[in-house]
Amino acid sequence: MTSFHDLTIRKKIILIILLTSTVILIIGFGFVISNEIITSKKELIYISQVKARFIGENCVVYLSFQDRAGAGNILKNVESIPALETVAVYDEKNILFAKYNRINQELFLPAVISGSYSRFYKDHLDIFHPIVYNDQFYGTIYLRVSTIELYHNINKFVLMLLLLLIVLVIILYLIASRLEKIISTPILNLAKATKMISEGEGYLLKVQKKGNDEIGILIDGFNNMMDQIQEKAQERDKALESLRESENKFRALFESDLIGTHFWDATGEITEANDEFLKIVGYTREDLTSGVLRWRDLTPPEYTESDNLKLKELEEKAAVTPFEKEYFHKDGRRVPIILGAATFPGSTVSGVAFILDITERKEAERRIKLFNEELQRSNKELEQFAYVASHDLQEPLRMISSYTQLLERRYGDRLDQDAKDFIGYAVDGAVRMQRLINDLLSYSRVTTRGKPFEEIDSHIILGLAIANLQQAISEAGAIVTNDDLPVIMADESQLVRVFQNIIDNAIKFHGNETPRIHVSAKEDDNEWVFSISDNGLGIDKQFHDRIFVIFQRLHGRDEYPGTGIGLAICKRIIQRQEGKIWFESEVGKGTTFYFTIPKTRRL
């Protein structure tokens, strides 16, 4: 038999409504029936007492004259009243005076009870009532009244109520069946949704709200919970997707040959490793699975202390910055590596390590070191060559120039014009050769003879350059202007050379107009950008790539003097100052040279 707790909520609601209503109806009908019985009995007593008083008053005369026969005739008249079974009249001394019995047989009469008295028995009602007339007591009358009709009417009434109760219960069932849907449907919907959720479905379900009662509040709470579950599910899905992506990326990295990777623990074990790591140390996967491969055994003894410090750093920070060390290769040689490591979440004694073989880099560093040593030796030789060039090479040039000029002075009146021209060519060639040697010396000494950087006002640098060019400026009538210039960290003498060479070119390569040169500087992030603009001839685009190349000239020596090395020296100086140099130009409108000087410098 199914217990109440196992019934569906729909049946529970119907059963509760029916039971509650039925109990209430039964109690109500019980009160009605009880009231009906009491009322009917009271009514029967009242009617019987009225009849007793009426019969008694009719017997007063016969009692007064002791006429028993007359009283008996009066009692026989009650035969027309069906409910009266027995009537007895007693005199004032409680002696039976007259009686009537409907069934014509001797009937036991109860003892006389004084006063008005009534009592119900199983099938009849006994009534005793005093016979009083004009306030004079004449005797007592007794009535035996049948209660068959009374109980018959009561039974009919009870039966009618039972039928009514059945009808009401049926109506209540129909009403309960209708009403329970209002309560059970939302609850069943909640139960259905909950079941679907428990089975992994329906995270987007929403239960429809019917009202603002407690069930409505429950549905609101459920829907809000579903919104939170959906939000958490979306966050979980995103986290899982992100985790899968991270896992795939890590797996791709782990399985790639870009970098060696292995899982480690603090005891020195390597629990897993990729092929690149095995390649770096020269071991096989069989060596790994057999437990032969241990990172502590791979580490040379001199790295033990630093490794222990790194392990402590891992405990505190869960990761260490990459550092250099060495591993023993299986063949015994040492392999230089860069190693970075991190612990697994929640652990301080195990994690993952990334190993990069830097053998090639170390070899490159060794070669660079050898190259730098060779470069230093070459620079010393170059400096020696510069010394030779500045003394030994220039001395023959001075002799050629001096003796050629002496030849012209002493024998000039004996030489024809061609000979004089030849002597002039020789002297000019010697002078140009000497100037070329001096420029080459300047170019070579930019890095070897440069002075330390110091803080200096750019106005001073520009002033020195203009002072050196004063004769050229005066001859050309050039106008040099400038904006406010910054204080910078630079090699003063070299920067004077830059300003001097660029301004000298601006004066040299001017057009028909008066040369106008303007110097300015602007601040740009971590550097100063200087500009020197002119209104000269400009530079054709086809020659832009040749401007800063040594010995590259755009004009013949007959047009403009020079060695073609000035701007190459400027570029070399600016590069030493850790800056850049470039220009913008338009033929016929002029040229603007730009160069940068960092704000912060290495002294």
XYZ file of C-alpha atoms in Angstrom, residues 59-479:
421
model
C -60.850 15.762 33.784
C -61.050 18.398 36.571
C -64.863 18.131 36.843
C -64.787 14.367 37.038
C -62.048 14.489 39.639
C -64.052 16.975 41.657
C -67.130 14.643 41.673
C -65.173 11.432 41.753
C -66.717 10.369 38.424
C -64.346 7.685 37.210
C -66.534 6.664 34.298
C -66.692 10.160 32.944
C -62.945 10.540 33.216
C -62.577 7.216 31.429
C -64.743 8.468 28.565
C -62.585 11.576 28.268
C -59.468 9.422 28.036
C -61.001 7.254 25.340
C -61.217 10.382 23.149
C -57.385 10.462 22.889
C -57.583 7.421 20.668
C -57.561 9.835 17.758
C -54.038 10.922 18.711
C -51.811 8.161 17.225
C -48.689 8.953 19.196
C -50.400 8.530 22.621
C -50.094 4.920 23.716
C -51.180 5.258 27.340
C -52.957 7.938 29.420
C -53.490 7.733 33.160
C -55.115 10.180 35.604
C -54.269 10.178 39.318
C -56.153 12.022 42.011
C -54.591 14.380 44.444
C -53.594 11.455 46.619
C -51.715 9.854 43.678
C -54.319 7.099 43.421
C -55.075 5.904 39.908
C -58.385 7.481 38.956
C -58.723 6.546 35.240
C -56.510 5.194 32.467
C -56.410 4.466 28.776
C -54.197 1.943 26.990
C -54.200 1.830 23.195
C -53.162 -1.824 22.934
C -55.902 -3.016 25.374
C -53.653 -4.855 27.695
C -52.472 -4.324 31.165
C -49.540 -2.023 31.215
C -47.188 -1.434 34.040
C -47.617 2.145 35.131
C -44.709 3.986 36.685
C -44.885 5.487 40.095
C -46.344 8.946 40.188
C -43.821 11.725 40.028
C -44.881 15.028 41.420
C -44.646 18.150 39.326
C -43.917 18.410 35.639
C -41.629 15.597 34.501
C -40.522 14.113 31.167
C -38.131 11.303 30.231
C -37.262 9.557 26.989
C -36.868 5.825 26.798
C -35.856 3.591 23.935
C -39.224 3.635 22.171
C -41.374 6.075 24.112
C -41.587 9.260 26.168
C -43.005 9.447 29.688
C -44.790 12.690 30.694
C -46.049 13.577 34.166
C -47.950 16.846 34.473
C -49.930 18.273 37.427
C -53.667 18.907 36.958
C -54.173 22.442 38.215
C -57.202 24.607 37.738
C -57.645 28.048 39.210
C -54.519 27.460 41.230
C -56.050 24.362 42.844
C -54.266 21.029 42.540
C -56.581 18.150 41.513
C -54.119 15.418 40.675
C -51.523 14.254 38.093
C -51.829 13.076 34.516
C -49.417 10.562 32.926
C -48.805 10.245 29.166
C -46.826 7.515 27.394
C -45.954 8.934 23.957
C -44.524 6.785 21.142
C -41.172 8.053 19.702
C -41.248 5.886 16.556
C -42.291 8.758 14.322
C -39.754 11.041 15.997
C -36.861 8.720 15.301
C -38.198 7.963 11.852
C -38.124 11.655 11.010
C -34.682 11.994 12.528
C -33.408 9.044 10.456
C -34.865 10.580 7.318
C -33.137 13.839 8.186
C -29.816 12.082 8.824
C -30.125 10.127 5.581
C -30.818 13.335 3.703
C -27.730 14.928 5.275
C -25.622 11.890 4.334
C -26.740 12.178 0.740
C -25.977 15.884 0.871
C -22.562 15.072 2.341
C -21.805 12.676 -0.522
C -22.865 15.275 -3.071
C -20.751 17.924 -1.337
C -17.746 15.593 -1.239
C -18.088 14.984 -4.961
C -18.346 18.721 -5.563
C -15.357 19.269 -3.283
C -13.370 16.703 -5.242
C -14.124 18.500 -8.469
C -13.250 21.860 -6.912
C -10.096 20.410 -5.301
C -9.055 18.911 -8.632
C -9.367 22.343 -10.159
C -7.758 24.232 -7.308
C -4.849 21.841 -6.874
C -3.662 22.687 -10.362
C -3.173 26.291 -9.290
C -0.830 25.089 -6.536
C 0.565 21.862 -7.959
C 1.246 22.972 -11.552
C 3.982 25.515 -10.614
C 5.441 23.052 -8.099
C 5.366 20.222 -10.668
C 6.980 22.540 -13.198
C 9.675 23.284 -10.636
C 10.120 19.570 -9.982
C 10.304 18.845 -13.713
C 12.845 21.597 -14.268
C 14.890 20.403 -11.297
C 14.881 16.856 -12.639
C 16.013 18.017 -16.081
C 18.804 20.008 -14.461
C 19.873 17.024 -12.364
C 20.055 14.988 -15.581
C 22.330 17.608 -17.141
C 19.706 19.287 -19.305
C 17.636 22.430 -19.258
C 20.090 25.013 -17.905
C 18.188 27.599 -19.952
C 14.779 26.628 -18.503
C 12.626 29.220 -16.799
C 9.489 28.354 -14.795
C 6.529 30.583 -15.569
C 5.297 32.606 -12.630
C 1.516 32.677 -11.994
C 1.313 34.998 -9.002
C 3.139 36.814 -6.216
C 2.350 34.329 -3.449
C 4.857 32.093 -1.700
C 5.034 29.819 -4.748
C 5.660 32.885 -6.918
C 8.481 33.903 -4.583
C 9.827 30.335 -4.798
C 9.671 30.467 -8.606
C 11.447 33.840 -8.608
C 14.149 32.348 -6.417
C 14.405 29.321 -8.694
C 14.646 31.467 -11.846
C 17.254 33.689 -10.192
C 19.146 30.571 -9.183
C 18.929 29.338 -12.778
C 20.291 32.675 -14.016
C 23.211 32.328 -11.620
C 23.696 28.682 -12.600
C 23.633 29.662 -16.263
C 26.127 32.464 -15.589
C 28.348 30.109 -13.606
C 27.970 27.476 -16.326
C 29.042 29.996 -18.956
C 31.976 31.034 -16.796
C 32.817 27.355 -16.263
C 32.570 26.668 -20.010
C 34.807 29.649 -20.734
C 37.237 28.497 -18.048
C 37.197 24.952 -19.448
C 37.678 26.275 -22.971
C 40.511 28.489 -21.759
C 41.956 25.516 -19.871
C 41.716 23.346 -22.991
C 43.365 26.059 -25.058
C 46.097 26.461 -22.456
C 46.505 22.695 -22.275
C 46.686 22.455 -26.072
C 49.185 25.297 -26.218
C 51.270 23.739 -23.468
C 51.008 20.340 -25.133
C 52.088 21.883 -28.446
C 54.981 23.586 -26.659
C 55.824 20.433 -24.745
C 55.843 18.295 -27.867
C 57.634 20.862 -30.026
C 61.368 20.990 -30.611
C 61.569 24.711 -29.817
C 62.559 24.298 -26.185
C 63.333 21.464 -23.811
C 60.698 20.792 -21.147
C 60.554 18.397 -18.223
C 58.549 17.836 -15.039
C 60.660 17.709 -11.892
C 60.480 17.258 -8.141
C 62.684 18.529 -5.335
C 64.308 15.112 -4.794
C 65.967 15.364 -8.198
C 63.613 13.140 -10.197
C 62.491 13.929 -13.762
C 59.019 12.415 -14.136
C 58.357 13.444 -17.744
C 60.282 15.173 -20.518
C 59.861 16.048 -24.174
C 62.091 14.905 -27.037
C 63.929 18.231 -27.254
C 65.123 17.954 -23.648
C 66.250 14.375 -24.219
C 68.084 15.602 -27.320
C 69.836 18.338 -25.324
C 71.181 15.908 -22.689
C 71.640 12.970 -25.091
C 69.454 10.448 -23.206
C 66.669 8.219 -24.533
C 63.075 7.811 -23.382
C 64.003 4.380 -22.035
C 66.559 6.100 -19.780
C 63.783 8.432 -18.596
C 61.266 5.677 -17.819
C 63.882 3.547 -16.077
C 64.675 6.384 -13.618
C 68.267 6.831 -14.772
C 67.653 10.460 -15.768
C 67.759 12.780 -12.726
C 68.276 16.535 -12.927
C 70.498 16.589 -9.850
C 72.796 14.009 -11.488
C 72.855 16.124 -14.659
C 74.020 19.196 -12.707
C 77.779 19.791 -12.183
C 78.756 20.026 -8.489
C 79.576 23.740 -8.617
C 75.878 24.532 -9.360
C 74.473 22.655 -6.325
C 74.417 25.680 -4.033
C 72.813 27.964 -6.620
C 70.211 25.267 -7.414
C 69.265 25.052 -3.741
C 68.816 28.837 -3.654
C 66.573 28.602 -6.717
C 64.478 25.917 -5.007
C 63.952 28.263 -2.049
C 62.963 31.013 -4.477
C 60.454 28.594 -6.028
C 58.934 27.912 -2.599
C 58.472 31.637 -2.009
C 57.480 32.904 -5.471
C 56.309 29.729 -7.315
C 58.637 30.654 -10.220
C 62.218 31.683 -10.912
C 63.554 33.984 -13.560
C 65.587 32.155 -16.231
C 69.239 31.662 -15.290
C 72.276 30.112 -16.894
C 73.824 26.858 -15.795
C 75.178 23.645 -17.341
C 74.006 20.053 -17.672
C 76.168 17.010 -18.235
C 75.543 15.415 -21.617
C 75.366 11.629 -21.692
C 78.744 11.582 -23.477
C 80.291 13.546 -20.578
C 80.600 16.986 -22.171
C 78.950 20.011 -20.635
C 75.974 21.663 -22.300
C 75.391 25.358 -21.471
C 71.668 26.061 -20.954
C 69.199 28.698 -19.807
C 66.715 27.238 -17.340
C 63.404 28.664 -16.117
C 61.123 26.817 -13.712
C 57.756 27.077 -11.984
C 55.949 24.966 -9.417
C 52.608 23.330 -10.003
C 49.620 25.051 -8.344
C 49.346 23.964 -4.715
C 52.816 22.399 -4.657
C 56.230 23.655 -3.622
C 58.227 20.486 -4.343
C 57.313 19.735 -7.979
C 56.844 21.667 -11.176
C 57.892 22.217 -14.765
C 61.211 23.417 -16.147
C 62.035 24.942 -19.536
C 65.538 24.419 -20.899
C 67.109 26.231 -23.824
C 70.376 24.952 -25.290
C 72.649 28.001 -25.669
C 75.666 26.171 -27.030
C 75.498 28.124 -30.288
C 75.067 31.389 -28.428
C 78.065 30.645 -26.235
C 80.088 29.807 -29.339
C 78.908 33.065 -30.913
C 79.918 34.950 -27.753
C 83.324 33.294 -27.924
C 83.686 34.348 -31.542
C 82.499 37.863 -30.758
C 85.051 38.046 -27.986
C 87.773 36.951 -30.391
C 86.441 39.405 -32.961
C 86.495 42.236 -30.407
C 90.039 41.344 -29.468
C 90.922 41.338 -33.160
C 89.062 44.613 -33.604
C 90.968 46.184 -30.747
C 94.199 45.002 -32.306
C 93.051 46.356 -35.683
C 92.103 49.689 -34.092
C 95.545 49.901 -32.563
C 97.059 49.229 -35.978
C 94.705 51.790 -37.526
C 95.701 54.292 -34.887
C 99.338 53.502 -35.666
C 98.570 53.994 -39.334
C 96.912 57.319 -38.507
C 100.036 58.349 -36.672
C 102.166 57.358 -39.654
C 99.775 59.132 -42.003
C 99.814 62.278 -39.931
C 103.604 62.426 -39.839
C 105.422 60.208 -42.330
C 102.959 60.520 -45.234
C 102.451 64.234 -44.928
C 106.168 64.984 -44.810
C 106.824 63.942 -48.477
C 103.732 65.942 -49.507
C 105.103 69.026 -47.797
C 108.478 68.485 -49.526
C 106.815 68.080 -52.934
C 104.777 71.215 -52.401
C 107.718 73.223 -51.033
C 110.210 72.239 -53.723
C 107.702 72.690 -56.492
C 106.925 76.216 -55.250
C 110.684 76.851 -54.868
C 111.216 75.688 -58.446
C 108.559 78.169 -59.609
C 110.107 81.092 -57.704
C 113.691 80.382 -58.778
C 113.182 79.420 -62.373
C 109.843 81.009 -63.047
C 111.266 83.503 -65.604
C 112.748 80.630 -67.608
C 109.572 78.512 -67.717
C 106.869 78.844 -70.284
C 103.185 79.014 -69.391
C 102.621 75.270 -69.713
C 105.417 74.549 -67.227
C 103.943 77.028 -64.811
C 100.551 75.362 -65.159
C 102.119 71.972 -64.539
C 103.776 73.285 -61.382
C 100.407 74.695 -60.241
C 98.766 71.345 -60.815
C 101.421 69.608 -58.765
C 101.105 72.046 -55.866
C 97.282 71.826 -55.917
C 97.417 68.014 -55.968
C 99.763 67.959 -52.996
C 97.478 70.349 -51.077
C 94.399 68.269 -51.879
C 96.229 65.095 -50.910
C 97.214 66.642 -47.598
C 93.635 67.803 -47.000
C 92.330 64.308 -47.876
C 94.755 62.696 -45.447
C 93.646 65.109 -42.697
C 89.971 64.295 -43.359
C 90.717 60.565 -43.283
C 92.508 61.062 -39.992
C 89.465 62.907 -38.641
C 87.135 60.138 -39.827
C 89.267 57.399 -38.260
C 89.667 59.256 -34.965
C 85.924 59.806 -34.354
C 85.729 56.717 -32.135
C 89.361 56.432 -31.055
C 90.072 60.044 -30.127
C 86.603 61.059 -28.917
C 86.265 62.798 -25.560
C 83.927 61.743 -22.708
C 80.388 63.065 -22.897
C 79.729 66.066 -20.704
C 76.891 68.471 -20.084
C 77.133 71.478 -22.385
C 74.921 74.246 -23.693
C 74.098 73.814 -27.399
C 74.399 77.588 -27.878
C 78.110 77.316 -27.062
C 78.576 74.486 -29.591
C 76.810 76.498 -32.318
C 78.832 79.612 -31.403
C 82.151 77.768 -31.771
C 81.102 76.387 -35.169
C 80.054 79.848 -36.408
C 83.353 81.313 -35.139
C 85.294 78.708 -37.134
C 83.277 79.605 -40.267
C 83.348 83.352 -39.756
C 85.410 84.051 -42.905
C 83.164 81.891 -45.111
C 80.051 83.487 -43.601
C 81.374 86.990 -44.235
C 82.449 86.253 -47.821
C 79.049 84.726 -48.692
C 77.050 87.262 -46.678
C 75.294 84.309 -45.011
C 72.745 84.805 -42.238
